[in-house]
């Protein structure tokens, strides 16, 4: 089991990139493709998560932009010990996270809270299992940033504030 380096901000940023960013980049395209297949093959069937593939495609773009902002701007600044005005990019990341929470709620709405219909095919089953893993990963990713990493660089969480 990997130990999360919560007391070392620089190490935590590397952990987030290698554990969560890399994983989301694997998960989302695969999930979007499976969702499109389920929507096409089962068009008109009860319980089909209509529009899920479009939502996941949108998330691919939005999350890629979000992760790039972290990887190219925020995380390098954190690795250098912070910078004046770091609260502004952190606020943007927190706002993005709120948007991701809304997208997760929409995934749950479209899938009946990831409830498979009777007789769901293998692709549909793998899709919902993959969505559950993705949601768990995304939730923990955002928790680590919002509750562990970001407070270290916000005025209320800093010893020198």
PDB file of N, CA and C in Angstrom, residues 27-36 39 51-63 103 107 110-111 127 131 134-135:
ATOM      1  N   UNK A  27      -8.804   6.584 -17.537  1.00  0.00           N
ATOM      2  CA  UNK A  27     -10.189   6.212 -17.272  1.00  0.00           C
ATOM      3  C   UNK A  27     -11.187   6.880 -18.211  1.00  0.00           C
ATOM      4  N   UNK A  28     -11.128   8.186 -18.309  1.00  0.00           N
ATOM      5  CA  UNK A  28     -12.199   8.932 -18.980  1.00  0.00           C
ATOM      6  C   UNK A  28     -12.401   8.564 -20.454  1.00  0.00           C
ATOM      7  N   UNK A  29     -11.362   8.483 -21.271  1.00  0.00           N
ATOM      8  CA  UNK A  29     -11.610   8.117 -22.671  1.00  0.00           C
ATOM      9  C   UNK A  29     -12.239   6.724 -22.813  1.00  0.00           C
ATOM     10  N   UNK A  30     -11.788   5.789 -21.997  1.00  0.00           N
ATOM     11  CA  UNK A  30     -12.334   4.439 -22.025  1.00  0.00           C
ATOM     12  C   UNK A  30     -13.804   4.444 -21.598  1.00  0.00           C
ATOM     13  N   UNK A  31     -14.118   5.194 -20.546  1.00  0.00           N
ATOM     14  CA  UNK A  31     -15.493   5.274 -20.065  1.00  0.00           C
ATOM     15  C   UNK A  31     -16.397   5.963 -21.089  1.00  0.00           C
ATOM     16  N   UNK A  32     -15.909   7.009 -21.722  1.00  0.00           N
ATOM     17  CA  UNK A  32     -16.705   7.711 -22.736  1.00  0.00           C
ATOM     18  C   UNK A  32     -17.009   6.784 -23.904  1.00  0.00           C
ATOM     19  N   UNK A  33     -16.025   5.999 -24.322  1.00  0.00           N
ATOM     20  CA  UNK A  33     -16.235   5.056 -25.429  1.00  0.00           C
ATOM     21  C   UNK A  33     -17.249   3.977 -25.046  1.00  0.00           C
ATOM     22  N   UNK A  34     -17.142   3.456 -23.836  1.00  0.00           N
ATOM     23  CA  UNK A  34     -18.110   2.446 -23.381  1.00  0.00           C
ATOM     24  C   UNK A  34     -19.505   3.046 -23.281  1.00  0.00           C
ATOM     25  N   UNK A  35     -19.603   4.257 -22.775  1.00  0.00           N
ATOM     26  CA  UNK A  35     -20.910   4.914 -22.645  1.00  0.00           C
ATOM     27  C   UNK A  35     -21.542   5.105 -24.024  1.00  0.00           C
ATOM     28  N   UNK A  36     -20.743   5.516 -24.995  1.00  0.00           N
ATOM     29  CA  UNK A  36     -21.271   5.700 -26.353  1.00  0.00           C
ATOM     30  C   UNK A  36     -21.779   4.374 -26.912  1.00  0.00           C
ATOM     31  N   UNK A  39     -25.057   3.477 -25.141  1.00  0.00           N
ATOM     32  CA  UNK A  39     -26.141   4.338 -25.625  1.00  0.00           C
ATOM     33  C   UNK A  39     -26.574   3.946 -27.035  1.00  0.00           C
ATOM     34  N   UNK A  51     -27.024  10.558 -22.993  1.00  0.00           N
ATOM     35  CA  UNK A  51     -26.199  11.743 -22.839  1.00  0.00           C
ATOM     36  C   UNK A  51     -24.954  11.552 -21.990  1.00  0.00           C
ATOM     37  N   UNK A  52     -24.765  10.364 -21.441  1.00  0.00           N
ATOM     38  CA  UNK A  52     -23.601  10.118 -20.590  1.00  0.00           C
ATOM     39  C   UNK A  52     -22.307  10.246 -21.372  1.00  0.00           C
ATOM     40  N   UNK A  53     -22.270   9.727 -22.593  1.00  0.00           N
ATOM     41  CA  UNK A  53     -21.026   9.789 -23.373  1.00  0.00           C
ATOM     42  C   UNK A  53     -20.642  11.236 -23.666  1.00  0.00           C
ATOM     43  N   UNK A  54     -21.621  12.085 -23.955  1.00  0.00           N
ATOM     44  CA  UNK A  54     -21.340  13.504 -24.211  1.00  0.00           C
ATOM     45  C   UNK A  54     -20.805  14.164 -22.938  1.00  0.00           C
ATOM     46  N   UNK A  55     -21.431  13.882 -21.809  1.00  0.00           N
ATOM     47  CA  UNK A  55     -20.972  14.424 -20.529  1.00  0.00           C
ATOM     48  C   UNK A  55     -19.532  14.005 -20.254  1.00  0.00           C
ATOM     49  N   UNK A  56     -19.224  12.737 -20.466  1.00  0.00           N
ATOM     50  CA  UNK A  56     -17.867  12.248 -20.208  1.00  0.00           C
ATOM     51  C   UNK A  56     -16.865  12.872 -21.178  1.00  0.00           C
ATOM     52  N   UNK A  57     -17.259  13.081 -22.440  1.00  0.00           N
ATOM     53  CA  UNK A  57     -16.376  13.758 -23.402  1.00  0.00           C
ATOM     54  C   UNK A  57     -16.089  15.186 -22.937  1.00  0.00           C
ATOM     55  N   UNK A  58     -17.116  15.868 -22.442  1.00  0.00           N
ATOM     56  CA  UNK A  58     -16.905  17.223 -21.920  1.00  0.00           C
ATOM     57  C   UNK A  58     -15.954  17.202 -20.737  1.00  0.00           C
ATOM     58  N   UNK A  59     -16.125  16.212 -19.875  1.00  0.00           N
ATOM     59  CA  UNK A  59     -15.257  16.100 -18.702  1.00  0.00           C
ATOM     60  C   UNK A  59     -13.810  15.859 -19.108  1.00  0.00           C
ATOM     61  N   UNK A  60     -13.589  15.097 -20.171  1.00  0.00           N
ATOM     62  CA  UNK A  60     -12.223  14.864 -20.643  1.00  0.00           C
ATOM     63  C   UNK A  60     -11.548  16.210 -20.912  1.00  0.00           C
ATOM     64  N   UNK A  61     -12.223  17.068 -21.662  1.00  0.00           N
ATOM     65  CA  UNK A  61     -11.650  18.371 -21.984  1.00  0.00           C
ATOM     66  C   UNK A  61     -11.470  19.256 -20.768  1.00  0.00           C
ATOM     67  N   UNK A  62     -12.498  19.331 -19.930  1.00  0.00           N
ATOM     68  CA  UNK A  62     -12.438  20.185 -18.754  1.00  0.00           C
ATOM     69  C   UNK A  62     -11.376  19.722 -17.767  1.00  0.00           C
ATOM     70  N   UNK A  63     -11.306  18.421 -17.551  1.00  0.00           N
ATOM     71  CA  UNK A  63     -10.328  17.902 -16.595  1.00  0.00           C
ATOM     72  C   UNK A  63      -8.911  18.027 -17.134  1.00  0.00           C
ATOM     73  N   UNK A 103     -20.687  17.541 -11.990  1.00  0.00           N
ATOM     74  CA  UNK A 103     -20.652  16.541 -13.061  1.00  0.00           C
ATOM     75  C   UNK A 103     -20.831  15.134 -12.507  1.00  0.00           C
ATOM     76  N   UNK A 107     -23.628  12.446 -13.493  1.00  0.00           N
ATOM     77  CA  UNK A 107     -23.370  11.037 -13.839  1.00  0.00           C
ATOM     78  C   UNK A 107     -24.307  10.149 -13.024  1.00  0.00           C
ATOM     79  N   UNK A 110     -27.921  10.426 -14.358  1.00  0.00           N
ATOM     80  CA  UNK A 110     -28.135   9.747 -15.648  1.00  0.00           C
ATOM     81  C   UNK A 110     -28.071   8.234 -15.535  1.00  0.00           C
ATOM     82  N   UNK A 111     -27.375   7.724 -14.528  1.00  0.00           N
ATOM     83  CA  UNK A 111     -27.203   6.277 -14.382  1.00  0.00           C
ATOM     84  C   UNK A 111     -28.072   5.684 -13.284  1.00  0.00           C
ATOM     85  N   UNK A 127     -18.905  -0.499 -17.648  1.00  0.00           N
ATOM     86  CA  UNK A 127     -19.033   0.955 -17.634  1.00  0.00           C
ATOM     87  C   UNK A 127     -19.360   1.442 -16.227  1.00  0.00           C
ATOM     88  N   UNK A 131     -17.117   3.631 -13.823  1.00  0.00           N
ATOM     89  CA  UNK A 131     -17.580   4.923 -13.317  1.00  0.00           C
ATOM     90  C   UNK A 131     -17.453   4.993 -11.800  1.00  0.00           C
ATOM     91  N   UNK A 134     -13.831   5.577 -11.091  1.00  0.00           N
ATOM     92  CA  UNK A 134     -13.482   6.945 -11.455  1.00  0.00           C
ATOM     93  C   UNK A 134     -13.993   7.938 -10.407  1.00  0.00           C
ATOM     94  N   UNK A 135     -15.240   7.778  -9.995  1.00  0.00           N
ATOM     95  CA  UNK A 135     -15.829   8.686  -9.006  1.00  0.00           C
ATOM     96  C   UNK A 135     -15.065   8.591  -7.686  1.00  0.00           C
TER      97      UNK A 135
END
